[in-house]
């Protein structure tokens, strides 16, 4: 176990949470985008909400076995994937919209701004907690260096 394990673990979490915040901000920015991609029929489709999937950075068998036998796992976290939310698009009645169908409905992105704000607050709090843990680790290492003086 290295003395830098706690710093590396916090650094991996900071990287993962920053990417999570980027995905959330992209979702909020595209909450009204009705022309995000062109499908195979040549028609525009609305933006589809994206989500991050986090996993342990080191999920090898030996690490899992060590963790299961009571050892500690200091592997950190990483973003395993960015996946699209499979919820259907919202239909909004707006007959004057350029993307409205014959009945006057527009397919809007499946982004819920309230849910995005909750995700953003959660990732922000996690980011702040990891900054605090990183500073505590750094402080302990600095105090350890002063012992030899």
PDB file of N, CA, C and O in Angstrom, residues 103-136:
ATOM      1  N   UNK A 103     -50.468  16.361 -36.463  1.00  0.00           N
ATOM      2  CA  UNK A 103     -51.410  16.604 -35.372  1.00  0.00           C
ATOM      3  C   UNK A 103     -51.009  17.804 -34.516  1.00  0.00           C
ATOM      4  O   UNK A 103     -51.751  18.196 -33.614  1.00  0.00           O
ATOM      5  N   UNK A 104     -49.858  18.390 -34.763  1.00  0.00           N
ATOM      6  CA  UNK A 104     -49.422  19.566 -34.006  1.00  0.00           C
ATOM      7  C   UNK A 104     -48.542  19.252 -32.813  1.00  0.00           C
ATOM      8  O   UNK A 104     -48.242  20.136 -32.013  1.00  0.00           O
ATOM      9  N   UNK A 105     -48.106  17.997 -32.680  1.00  0.00           N
ATOM     10  CA  UNK A 105     -47.260  17.620 -31.543  1.00  0.00           C
ATOM     11  C   UNK A 105     -45.783  17.628 -31.934  1.00  0.00           C
ATOM     12  O   UNK A 105     -45.423  17.251 -33.038  1.00  0.00           O
ATOM     13  N   UNK A 106     -44.958  18.041 -30.991  1.00  0.00           N
ATOM     14  CA  UNK A 106     -43.512  18.086 -31.187  1.00  0.00           C
ATOM     15  C   UNK A 106     -42.873  17.107 -30.215  1.00  0.00           C
ATOM     16  O   UNK A 106     -43.220  17.079 -29.032  1.00  0.00           O
ATOM     17  N   UNK A 107     -41.960  16.266 -30.715  1.00  0.00           N
ATOM     18  CA  UNK A 107     -41.198  15.389 -29.824  1.00  0.00           C
ATOM     19  C   UNK A 107     -40.086  16.199 -29.181  1.00  0.00           C
ATOM     20  O   UNK A 107     -39.236  16.755 -29.881  1.00  0.00           O
ATOM     21  N   UNK A 108     -40.097  16.271 -27.863  1.00  0.00           N
ATOM     22  CA  UNK A 108     -39.089  17.012 -27.113  1.00  0.00           C
ATOM     23  C   UNK A 108     -38.143  16.020 -26.434  1.00  0.00           C
ATOM     24  O   UNK A 108     -38.505  14.862 -26.206  1.00  0.00           O
ATOM     25  N   UNK A 109     -36.925  16.443 -26.106  1.00  0.00           N
ATOM     26  CA  UNK A 109     -35.974  15.543 -25.437  1.00  0.00           C
ATOM     27  C   UNK A 109     -36.518  14.994 -24.119  1.00  0.00           C
ATOM     28  O   UNK A 109     -37.372  15.612 -23.475  1.00  0.00           O
ATOM     29  N   UNK A 110     -36.027  13.827 -23.732  1.00  0.00           N
ATOM     30  CA  UNK A 110     -36.470  13.192 -22.486  1.00  0.00           C
ATOM     31  C   UNK A 110     -35.675  13.687 -21.281  1.00  0.00           C
ATOM     32  O   UNK A 110     -35.404  12.935 -20.363  1.00  0.00           O
ATOM     33  N   UNK A 111     -35.320  14.946 -21.297  1.00  0.00           N
ATOM     34  CA  UNK A 111     -34.536  15.557 -20.218  1.00  0.00           C
ATOM     35  C   UNK A 111     -35.487  16.247 -19.252  1.00  0.00           C
ATOM     36  O   UNK A 111     -36.303  17.066 -19.663  1.00  0.00           O
ATOM     37  N   UNK A 112     -35.367  15.884 -17.966  1.00  0.00           N
ATOM     38  CA  UNK A 112     -36.140  16.533 -16.913  1.00  0.00           C
ATOM     39  C   UNK A 112     -35.187  17.474 -16.169  1.00  0.00           C
ATOM     40  O   UNK A 112     -34.282  17.008 -15.464  1.00  0.00           O
ATOM     41  N   UNK A 113     -35.349  18.793 -16.312  1.00  0.00           N
ATOM     42  CA  UNK A 113     -34.409  19.724 -15.673  1.00  0.00           C
ATOM     43  C   UNK A 113     -34.322  19.557 -14.152  1.00  0.00           C
ATOM     44  O   UNK A 113     -33.242  19.730 -13.578  1.00  0.00           O
ATOM     45  N   UNK A 114     -35.420  19.177 -13.517  1.00  0.00           N
ATOM     46  CA  UNK A 114     -35.395  18.978 -12.064  1.00  0.00           C
ATOM     47  C   UNK A 114     -34.487  17.799 -11.700  1.00  0.00           C
ATOM     48  O   UNK A 114     -33.651  17.888 -10.786  1.00  0.00           O
ATOM     49  N   UNK A 115     -34.615  16.706 -12.437  1.00  0.00           N
ATOM     50  CA  UNK A 115     -33.767  15.539 -12.190  1.00  0.00           C
ATOM     51  C   UNK A 115     -32.302  15.861 -12.482  1.00  0.00           C
ATOM     52  O   UNK A 115     -31.404  15.416 -11.767  1.00  0.00           O
ATOM     53  N   UNK A 116     -32.074  16.665 -13.499  1.00  0.00           N
ATOM     54  CA  UNK A 116     -30.694  17.040 -13.823  1.00  0.00           C
ATOM     55  C   UNK A 116     -30.092  17.891 -12.716  1.00  0.00           C
ATOM     56  O   UNK A 116     -28.913  17.750 -12.390  1.00  0.00           O
ATOM     57  N   UNK A 117     -30.872  18.780 -12.134  1.00  0.00           N
ATOM     58  CA  UNK A 117     -30.359  19.601 -11.034  1.00  0.00           C
ATOM     59  C   UNK A 117     -30.034  18.757  -9.808  1.00  0.00           C
ATOM     60  O   UNK A 117     -29.048  19.003  -9.116  1.00  0.00           O
ATOM     61  N   UNK A 118     -30.854  17.733  -9.551  1.00  0.00           N
ATOM     62  CA  UNK A 118     -30.564  16.829  -8.425  1.00  0.00           C
ATOM     63  C   UNK A 118     -29.267  16.078  -8.699  1.00  0.00           C
ATOM     64  O   UNK A 118     -28.411  15.941  -7.807  1.00  0.00           O
ATOM     65  N   UNK A 119     -29.090  15.589  -9.927  1.00  0.00           N
ATOM     66  CA  UNK A 119     -27.843  14.899 -10.280  1.00  0.00           C
ATOM     67  C   UNK A 119     -26.647  15.834 -10.182  1.00  0.00           C
ATOM     68  O   UNK A 119     -25.563  15.439  -9.740  1.00  0.00           O
ATOM     69  N   UNK A 120     -26.836  17.081 -10.601  1.00  0.00           N
ATOM     70  CA  UNK A 120     -25.749  18.057 -10.531  1.00  0.00           C
ATOM     71  C   UNK A 120     -25.364  18.366  -9.088  1.00  0.00           C
ATOM     72  O   UNK A 120     -24.181  18.435  -8.747  1.00  0.00           O
ATOM     73  N   UNK A 121     -26.364  18.515  -8.225  1.00  0.00           N
ATOM     74  CA  UNK A 121     -26.078  18.768  -6.806  1.00  0.00           C
ATOM     75  C   UNK A 121     -25.379  17.571  -6.175  1.00  0.00           C
ATOM     76  O   UNK A 121     -24.434  17.737  -5.394  1.00  0.00           O
ATOM     77  N   UNK A 122     -25.806  16.373  -6.535  1.00  0.00           N
ATOM     78  CA  UNK A 122     -25.181  15.167  -5.995  1.00  0.00           C
ATOM     79  C   UNK A 122     -23.719  15.067  -6.424  1.00  0.00           C
ATOM     80  O   UNK A 122     -22.840  14.783  -5.595  1.00  0.00           O
ATOM     81  N   UNK A 123     -23.456  15.311  -7.688  1.00  0.00           N
ATOM     82  CA  UNK A 123     -22.068  15.226  -8.155  1.00  0.00           C
ATOM     83  C   UNK A 123     -21.222  16.359  -7.582  1.00  0.00           C
ATOM     84  O   UNK A 123     -20.043  16.164  -7.269  1.00  0.00           O
ATOM     85  N   UNK A 124     -21.808  17.531  -7.400  1.00  0.00           N
ATOM     86  CA  UNK A 124     -21.075  18.640  -6.798  1.00  0.00           C
ATOM     87  C   UNK A 124     -20.695  18.338  -5.352  1.00  0.00           C
ATOM     88  O   UNK A 124     -19.560  18.590  -4.924  1.00  0.00           O
ATOM     89  N   UNK A 125     -21.641  17.781  -4.601  1.00  0.00           N
ATOM     90  CA  UNK A 125     -21.365  17.430  -3.195  1.00  0.00           C
ATOM     91  C   UNK A 125     -20.289  16.344  -3.119  1.00  0.00           C
ATOM     92  O   UNK A 125     -19.408  16.384  -2.252  1.00  0.00           O
ATOM     93  N   UNK A 126     -20.363  15.381  -4.004  1.00  0.00           N
ATOM     94  CA  UNK A 126     -19.345  14.331  -4.022  1.00  0.00           C
ATOM     95  C   UNK A 126     -17.984  14.907  -4.373  1.00  0.00           C
ATOM     96  O   UNK A 126     -16.960  14.524  -3.788  1.00  0.00           O
ATOM     97  N   UNK A 127     -17.975  15.831  -5.324  1.00  0.00           N
ATOM     98  CA  UNK A 127     -16.718  16.483  -5.708  1.00  0.00           C
ATOM     99  C   UNK A 127     -16.123  17.227  -4.506  1.00  0.00           C
ATOM    100  O   UNK A 127     -14.939  17.113  -4.215  1.00  0.00           O
ATOM    101  N   UNK A 128     -16.973  17.986  -3.803  1.00  0.00           N
ATOM    102  CA  UNK A 128     -16.500  18.744  -2.643  1.00  0.00           C
ATOM    103  C   UNK A 128     -15.991  17.822  -1.541  1.00  0.00           C
ATOM    104  O   UNK A 128     -14.981  18.122  -0.894  1.00  0.00           O
ATOM    105  N   UNK A 129     -16.685  16.706  -1.315  1.00  0.00           N
ATOM    106  CA  UNK A 129     -16.246  15.752  -0.291  1.00  0.00           C
ATOM    107  C   UNK A 129     -14.883  15.171  -0.648  1.00  0.00           C
ATOM    108  O   UNK A 129     -14.026  14.980   0.220  1.00  0.00           O
ATOM    109  N   UNK A 130     -14.663  14.898  -1.922  1.00  0.00           N
ATOM    110  CA  UNK A 130     -13.367  14.349  -2.326  1.00  0.00           C
ATOM    111  C   UNK A 130     -12.261  15.392  -2.249  1.00  0.00           C
ATOM    112  O   UNK A 130     -11.108  15.042  -1.975  1.00  0.00           O
ATOM    113  N   UNK A 131     -12.578  16.649  -2.484  1.00  0.00           N
ATOM    114  CA  UNK A 131     -11.580  17.705  -2.302  1.00  0.00           C
ATOM    115  C   UNK A 131     -11.190  17.797  -0.827  1.00  0.00           C
ATOM    116  O   UNK A 131     -10.004  17.925  -0.493  1.00  0.00           O
ATOM    117  N   UNK A 132     -12.174  17.678   0.048  1.00  0.00           N
ATOM    118  CA  UNK A 132     -11.893  17.699   1.480  1.00  0.00           C
ATOM    119  C   UNK A 132     -11.015  16.516   1.889  1.00  0.00           C
ATOM    120  O   UNK A 132     -10.049  16.670   2.648  1.00  0.00           O
ATOM    121  N   UNK A 133     -11.338  15.331   1.377  1.00  0.00           N
ATOM    122  CA  UNK A 133     -10.534  14.143   1.687  1.00  0.00           C
ATOM    123  C   UNK A 133      -9.121  14.285   1.135  1.00  0.00           C
ATOM    124  O   UNK A 133      -8.142  13.909   1.796  1.00  0.00           O
ATOM    125  N   UNK A 134      -9.004  14.859  -0.057  1.00  0.00           N
ATOM    126  CA  UNK A 134      -7.688  15.068  -0.653  1.00  0.00           C
ATOM    127  C   UNK A 134      -6.855  16.040   0.189  1.00  0.00           C
ATOM    128  O   UNK A 134      -5.673  15.801   0.450  1.00  0.00           O
ATOM    129  N   UNK A 135      -7.485  17.109   0.634  1.00  0.00           N
ATOM    130  CA  UNK A 135      -6.768  18.076   1.482  1.00  0.00           C
ATOM    131  C   UNK A 135      -6.369  17.468   2.820  1.00  0.00           C
ATOM    132  O   UNK A 135      -5.294  17.767   3.343  1.00  0.00           O
ATOM    133  N   UNK A 136      -7.220  16.622   3.386  1.00  0.00           N
ATOM    134  CA  UNK A 136      -6.878  15.956   4.647  1.00  0.00           C
ATOM    135  C   UNK A 136      -5.688  15.024   4.452  1.00  0.00           C
ATOM    136  O   UNK A 136      -4.768  14.989   5.281  1.00  0.00           O
TER     137      UNK A 136
END
